[in-house]
Amino acid sequence: MAHGQTTATPADVSTAEVEGTEIVVTANKREQRITDVGLTITAYSGNTLKTQQIDSLAEIAQIVPGLSYTPSQTATPVYTLRGVGFYESSLANYPTTSVYVDQVPLPFPVLTTHAAYDLERVEVLKGPQGTLFGQNSTGGAINFIPAKPTATFATGGDISYSRFNRIDANGYVSGPIAEELKGRLSFNAAHADDWQKSYLRNDELGEVEYYAGRLLLDWTPSDRLTLNLNVNAWQDKSDPQAPQFFGLQSQAPATLPPLIAAQPFTPHDARLAEWTPGANRPRANNRFAQAALRFDWEFADDIIFTGISSYIHYKHFQVVDQDGTELRDSDVAEDSGTIKSFSQELRIANAESSSLRWVLGANYERSTVNEYARYDFPDESTSALFGFTGDQNTSDQKLRNYALFGNAEYDISPGLTIKAGARYTKAKRRAVQCTFDNGDGTFARAIDTVVQLIHLGIIPVPGFTPSGVVPPSVGSGCTALDNLTNDGTPATYLPGAYKRSLNEDNLSWRVGLDYKVTPDLLLYANISRGYKAGSMPISSAATFENYIEVKQESLLAYEAGYKFTSDGGRFRLNGAAFYYDYKDKQIRGAIVDPVFGNLQALDNIPKSRIYGAEAEVSFIPLDGLTLGGSATYINSKITEYVNFSASNQVTDFAGSRIPFTPKWSGSFTADYRWRVGSISPFIGASLSARSGTIANIGGDRGYVPPPGAVRQEVPLGRTFDIDGYLLVDLRAGIAGENNQWRVTVFGKNVFDKYYILNTYKDFDTVNRLTGMPATYGVTVSFNFR
């Protein structure tokens, strides 16, 4: 089982300390040896993650080939797997890589922050997984498997102290509670002092404070019925990261405040940044609670009925600085909201021992997402131009998803298996969105002036006939202007709320072949199609065009691979090649508003393609020494897409790369453990590397900003470049008999590499978000059984 693995090598290509131990995964929603599953899977045991001090998806992304983690300017995480990702920070938008805890969905990225603790293993499934894991899995699926309650009493935990006075604590208590009832209670908590420093003022930011807990109960009232309850919650009050300012590209150069024009760029030090002090100082208080109940009932011989119910309640609050200066050029003075999500899955499946293995099921999800954002930007250049100081935005969305699915595997011969599966999904989304004044009347007055000038014909708008009548004042109402022509109804250019429904359906499917050439060699090939649902953003919208939804995207994937394991498991080699035909990829594009100029808006890329290959290897040349490595090559290209450039020119972006998709990524690990009497010293090292990529569509084509005030530390053509990097982690320590205790000294990014995870433009400034600087510390852990 997965708990046997203690090295930092992917489970697809690794062995446990005990030779021959095999990891079991649930990629097909049934337990199988990972080497028997004809899919590309990277899995890590909980012990591996503990050894490397990995406790978040951001750190898991550093060691999983082809997986990229990108922090957004509003601190919402974005995951890109093999080039398939969706950069959008609104609470209500689904990802392209779905995340599960023991097959229970965490449907929105903001919910995934604290799941990686007290784990048995984590499984990363690559390629479209829509057949069994639903839409929004075009890139793949990540499944966290918590450590289960034990049949006998056990307890354990660890505590770490590291740089910035950071203290991490983990613990669990597990065992029988009553006859046929077992339980496990675990927790995870961290606190650290500020790690970012102002380079212009005497100020610090970056405090870490979060708490998480999980209660698992397993009840087996009979040998045919099992019930599992998972109740978990977390609270995170950590400061959002402040970005670094490295470019000035003003929206309105004539009214650019002198203080921003003179703002010095941030030095190349991950710890240095600037942010607005006082009421707009970055801070957060996000709270999550979930209850999930699963039952497995063998109602007939070898036929199992499974039900999984989940309810999630999430409350969101944070203040974010987006401009990288101490001025209020682009501050999110409040970003708050709630997510209430209920999901239900029912399925039946037959026994694993049959030559025909099948599963049939249905899914239902109901989510309500309400989000509020208040923007404060009195120091922005356009504020002086139009006379406003900020605005407020709301987005109220109701989402419903219904699905029927089936999957089957049939052994044509002892070594040859044919696979097929399909899922029909119907998705409904309703949204009401509004932009309105922030309370001081400045934004409402500016909109009133613009609307009057449009209706009097003083501001000409192509295709609109001025009414000659001055509309009533917007007051405290919604200010976005209706500039859309729908169903023959002409645009009114009057302010109001945007109300829209999005109804979609799709059929995901997968077919494939597995061929066991020998008991040690598996060949597989799959063709699959997956979908990601359409999206609607929350936006500080000038017109309804900013609110327009994007339709669902689809991915047709071709993949072939192999898995080889030598006798005894001392050498393992896996590899795969893939080609993706990507249609209607969702992206942040641009519109040119007739009044406010170039603005961001969601868009679909009609056609793009991705191809690549990856390989993973593990080798135990001698007892106690484990070597592992992986490499991934990804070639991405947009083949059809026309949109506006930053200088408002209609531009053909065909030939551009897909953002956040490095061409090369890889890792290498080495761990050695030996015995001295009753103790076991150990040493280890991990290297993670990836080549450069881009953060914005067309970023590799040379970025040309609008004319006006432009000043930045990199050439204009490199505004959205993210340079490649190599990170090195080291560890060493001693362990007692059977790992009853362990002391580890560790270092992450030990050479203090300065590396960038994201760059973006926001109103007048261009900013970057960096990775963490060097950290080092010590961990003491214990386990009693």
Short mmCIF file of C-alpha atoms in Angstrom, two decimals, residues 394-610:
data_model
loop_
_atom_site.label_atom_id
_atom_site.label_comp_id
_atom_site.label_asym_id
_atom_site.label_seq_id
_atom_site.Cartn_x
_atom_site.Cartn_y
_atom_site.Cartn_z
CA THR A 394 -21.30 41.83 -7.08
CA SER A 395 -21.78 38.47 -8.73
CA ASP A 396 -24.55 36.09 -7.66
CA GLN A 397 -24.43 32.75 -9.46
CA LYS A 398 -26.45 29.55 -9.17
CA LEU A 399 -25.00 26.41 -10.73
CA ARG A 400 -26.65 23.04 -11.37
CA ASN A 401 -24.98 20.01 -12.92
CA TYR A 402 -26.55 16.63 -13.76
CA ALA A 403 -24.65 13.65 -15.15
CA LEU A 404 -25.03 9.96 -16.07
CA PHE A 405 -21.90 7.87 -16.59
CA GLY A 406 -20.70 4.37 -17.30
CA ASN A 407 -17.35 2.65 -17.67
CA ALA A 408 -16.35 -0.90 -18.56
CA GLU A 409 -13.21 -3.00 -18.95
CA TYR A 410 -13.22 -6.40 -20.64
CA ASP A 411 -10.37 -8.90 -20.74
CA ILE A 412 -10.34 -10.14 -24.34
CA SER A 413 -7.49 -12.48 -23.43
CA PRO A 414 -5.32 -12.94 -20.33
CA GLY A 415 -3.09 -10.04 -21.41
CA LEU A 416 -5.37 -7.84 -23.51
CA THR A 417 -8.06 -5.53 -22.07
CA ILE A 418 -10.42 -3.23 -23.92
CA LYS A 419 -11.82 -0.16 -22.11
CA ALA A 420 -14.70 2.20 -22.85
CA GLY A 421 -16.63 4.81 -20.92
CA ALA A 422 -18.92 7.80 -21.38
CA ARG A 423 -20.61 10.53 -19.36
CA TYR A 424 -23.47 12.79 -20.37
CA THR A 425 -23.53 16.13 -18.48
CA LYS A 426 -26.09 18.89 -18.45
CA ALA A 427 -24.95 22.14 -16.85
CA LYS A 428 -27.03 25.20 -15.95
CA ARG A 429 -25.70 28.50 -14.66
CA ARG A 430 -27.59 31.70 -13.84
CA ALA A 431 -25.86 34.94 -12.95
CA VAL A 432 -26.79 38.45 -11.87
CA GLN A 433 -23.85 40.85 -11.98
CA CYS A 434 -23.57 44.48 -11.06
CA THR A 435 -20.99 47.28 -10.85
CA PHE A 436 -21.97 50.26 -8.74
CA ASP A 437 -20.66 53.32 -6.91
CA ASN A 438 -18.42 52.83 -3.87
CA GLY A 439 -20.49 55.20 -1.74
CA ASP A 440 -18.87 58.58 -2.31
CA GLY A 441 -20.82 59.28 -5.51
CA THR A 442 -17.77 59.81 -7.73
CA PHE A 443 -18.18 56.68 -9.86
CA ALA A 444 -21.95 57.25 -10.30
CA ARG A 445 -21.36 60.86 -11.38
CA ALA A 446 -18.71 59.78 -13.87
CA ILE A 447 -21.05 57.20 -15.40
CA ASP A 448 -23.88 59.74 -15.48
CA THR A 449 -21.63 62.12 -17.43
CA VAL A 450 -20.54 59.41 -19.89
CA VAL A 451 -24.12 58.23 -20.48
CA GLN A 452 -25.35 61.78 -21.06
CA LEU A 453 -22.57 62.49 -23.57
CA ILE A 454 -23.32 59.25 -25.44
CA HIS A 455 -27.08 59.93 -25.64
CA LEU A 456 -26.49 63.56 -26.69
CA GLY A 457 -24.11 62.35 -29.42
CA ILE A 458 -21.08 64.16 -28.01
CA ILE A 459 -19.27 60.82 -27.51
CA PRO A 460 -19.87 58.96 -30.79
CA VAL A 461 -20.45 55.20 -30.48
CA PRO A 462 -20.41 53.19 -33.72
CA GLY A 463 -23.79 51.58 -34.44
CA PHE A 464 -25.68 53.56 -31.79
CA THR A 465 -28.14 56.34 -32.63
CA PRO A 466 -28.16 59.04 -29.94
CA SER A 467 -31.55 59.53 -28.32
CA GLY A 468 -31.07 63.21 -27.58
CA VAL A 469 -32.68 62.60 -24.17
CA VAL A 470 -30.66 62.80 -20.97
CA PRO A 471 -31.26 59.55 -19.00
CA PRO A 472 -32.00 59.72 -15.25
CA SER A 473 -29.11 59.55 -12.80
CA VAL A 474 -27.80 56.10 -11.99
CA GLY A 475 -27.60 56.91 -8.26
CA SER A 476 -26.82 53.77 -6.27
CA GLY A 477 -27.91 51.43 -9.08
CA CYS A 478 -25.83 49.27 -11.40
CA THR A 479 -23.57 51.34 -13.64
CA ALA A 480 -22.43 48.99 -16.44
CA LEU A 481 -23.77 50.12 -19.82
CA ASP A 482 -25.86 47.81 -22.00
CA ASN A 483 -23.85 47.79 -25.23
CA LEU A 484 -25.03 44.37 -26.45
CA THR A 485 -27.36 43.57 -29.30
CA ASN A 486 -29.34 40.47 -28.27
CA ASP A 487 -32.05 38.73 -30.31
CA GLY A 488 -32.41 41.74 -32.55
CA THR A 489 -32.78 44.17 -29.65
CA PRO A 490 -30.38 47.10 -30.15
CA ALA A 491 -27.94 48.24 -27.50
CA THR A 492 -29.38 50.95 -25.25
CA TYR A 493 -26.20 52.28 -23.61
CA LEU A 494 -28.21 52.63 -20.42
CA PRO A 495 -26.84 51.42 -17.06
CA GLY A 496 -28.21 48.33 -15.35
CA ALA A 497 -27.64 44.83 -13.99
CA TYR A 498 -26.43 42.04 -16.25
CA LYS A 499 -28.64 38.96 -16.05
CA ARG A 500 -27.74 35.90 -18.02
CA SER A 501 -28.29 32.12 -18.12
CA LEU A 502 -25.88 29.60 -19.59
CA ASN A 503 -27.24 26.13 -20.44
CA GLU A 504 -24.86 23.55 -21.88
CA ASP A 505 -24.59 19.80 -22.30
CA ASN A 506 -21.84 17.49 -23.49
CA LEU A 507 -20.79 13.87 -23.87
CA SER A 508 -17.36 12.96 -22.50
CA TRP A 509 -15.95 9.60 -23.49
CA ARG A 510 -12.86 7.41 -23.48
CA VAL A 511 -11.82 4.23 -25.29
CA GLY A 512 -8.57 2.37 -24.88
CA LEU A 513 -6.54 -0.82 -24.89
CA ASP A 514 -4.22 -2.27 -22.24
CA TYR A 515 -1.76 -5.01 -23.22
CA LYS A 516 0.24 -6.91 -20.62
CA VAL A 517 3.20 -8.04 -22.72
CA THR A 518 4.64 -9.73 -19.65
CA PRO A 519 3.70 -9.52 -15.97
CA ASP A 520 6.31 -6.73 -15.74
CA LEU A 521 5.42 -4.70 -18.86
CA LEU A 522 2.15 -2.90 -19.61
CA LEU A 523 1.43 -1.07 -22.86
CA TYR A 524 -1.63 1.16 -23.12
CA ALA A 525 -3.33 3.53 -25.56
CA ASN A 526 -6.33 5.81 -24.97
CA ILE A 527 -8.45 8.27 -26.92
CA SER A 528 -10.66 10.53 -24.84
CA ARG A 529 -12.73 13.69 -25.00
CA GLY A 530 -13.31 15.98 -22.04
CA TYR A 531 -15.14 19.24 -21.39
CA LYS A 532 -14.87 22.22 -19.08
CA ALA A 533 -18.05 24.16 -18.32
CA GLY A 534 -18.57 27.73 -19.47
CA SER A 535 -17.72 30.60 -17.12
CA MET A 536 -18.92 34.03 -16.05
CA PRO A 537 -16.52 36.45 -14.30
CA ILE A 538 -16.96 38.98 -11.56
CA SER A 539 -15.73 42.19 -13.12
CA SER A 540 -15.33 45.90 -12.56
CA ALA A 541 -17.29 46.31 -15.78
CA ALA A 542 -17.70 49.44 -17.83
CA THR A 543 -20.11 47.74 -20.23
CA PHE A 544 -22.03 44.47 -20.50
CA GLU A 545 -19.32 43.24 -22.86
CA ASN A 546 -17.04 42.81 -19.84
CA TYR A 547 -19.56 40.36 -18.37
CA ILE A 548 -20.02 38.14 -21.43
CA GLU A 549 -19.67 34.48 -20.57
CA VAL A 550 -17.35 32.05 -22.32
CA LYS A 551 -18.78 28.79 -23.64
CA GLN A 552 -17.57 25.35 -22.66
CA GLU A 553 -14.22 24.15 -23.98
CA SER A 554 -13.38 20.65 -25.20
CA LEU A 555 -10.24 18.56 -25.48
CA LEU A 556 -9.72 15.51 -27.70
CA ALA A 557 -6.71 13.59 -26.37
CA TYR A 558 -4.63 10.80 -27.90
CA GLU A 559 -2.20 9.06 -25.57
CA ALA A 560 -0.01 5.97 -25.54
CA GLY A 561 2.36 4.78 -22.85
CA TYR A 562 4.14 1.97 -21.07
CA LYS A 563 4.90 0.84 -17.52
CA PHE A 564 7.82 -1.47 -16.84
CA THR A 565 8.77 -2.99 -13.49
CA SER A 566 11.76 -5.26 -13.05
CA ASP A 567 11.51 -8.42 -11.01
CA GLY A 568 11.36 -7.39 -7.36
CA GLY A 569 10.59 -3.75 -8.21
CA ARG A 570 14.16 -2.44 -7.97
CA PHE A 571 13.92 -0.76 -11.36
CA ARG A 572 10.84 0.93 -12.80
CA LEU A 573 10.47 2.90 -16.00
CA ASN A 574 7.28 4.55 -17.25
CA GLY A 575 6.61 6.81 -20.19
CA ALA A 576 3.85 8.31 -22.29
CA ALA A 577 3.34 10.44 -25.37
CA PHE A 578 0.22 12.53 -26.00
CA TYR A 579 -1.46 14.84 -28.50
CA TYR A 580 -4.30 17.22 -27.57
CA ASP A 581 -6.72 18.86 -30.00
CA TYR A 582 -7.95 21.82 -27.93
CA LYS A 583 -11.12 23.69 -28.97
CA ASP A 584 -12.61 26.87 -27.48
CA LYS A 585 -9.99 27.17 -24.74
CA GLN A 586 -11.11 29.72 -22.16
CA ILE A 587 -8.71 32.61 -21.77
CA ARG A 588 -8.46 36.18 -20.53
CA GLY A 589 -8.54 38.27 -23.67
CA ALA A 590 -9.24 41.94 -24.31
CA ILE A 591 -12.00 44.23 -25.52
CA VAL A 592 -11.74 47.86 -26.59
CA ASP A 593 -14.43 49.82 -24.80
CA PRO A 594 -15.53 52.94 -26.72
CA VAL A 595 -15.16 55.05 -23.56
CA PHE A 596 -12.61 53.40 -21.24
CA GLY A 597 -10.28 51.81 -23.79
CA ASN A 598 -8.52 48.44 -23.50
CA LEU A 599 -10.10 46.20 -20.82
CA GLN A 600 -9.79 42.53 -19.91
CA ALA A 601 -12.62 40.11 -20.66
CA LEU A 602 -13.02 36.35 -20.89
CA ASP A 603 -12.81 34.86 -24.38
CA ASN A 604 -12.58 31.53 -26.22
CA ILE A 605 -9.62 30.51 -28.38
CA PRO A 606 -11.20 28.60 -31.29
CA LYS A 607 -8.34 26.19 -31.93
CA SER A 608 -5.05 25.23 -30.30
CA ARG A 609 -2.99 22.08 -29.94
CA ILE A 610 -0.61 20.51 -27.45
#
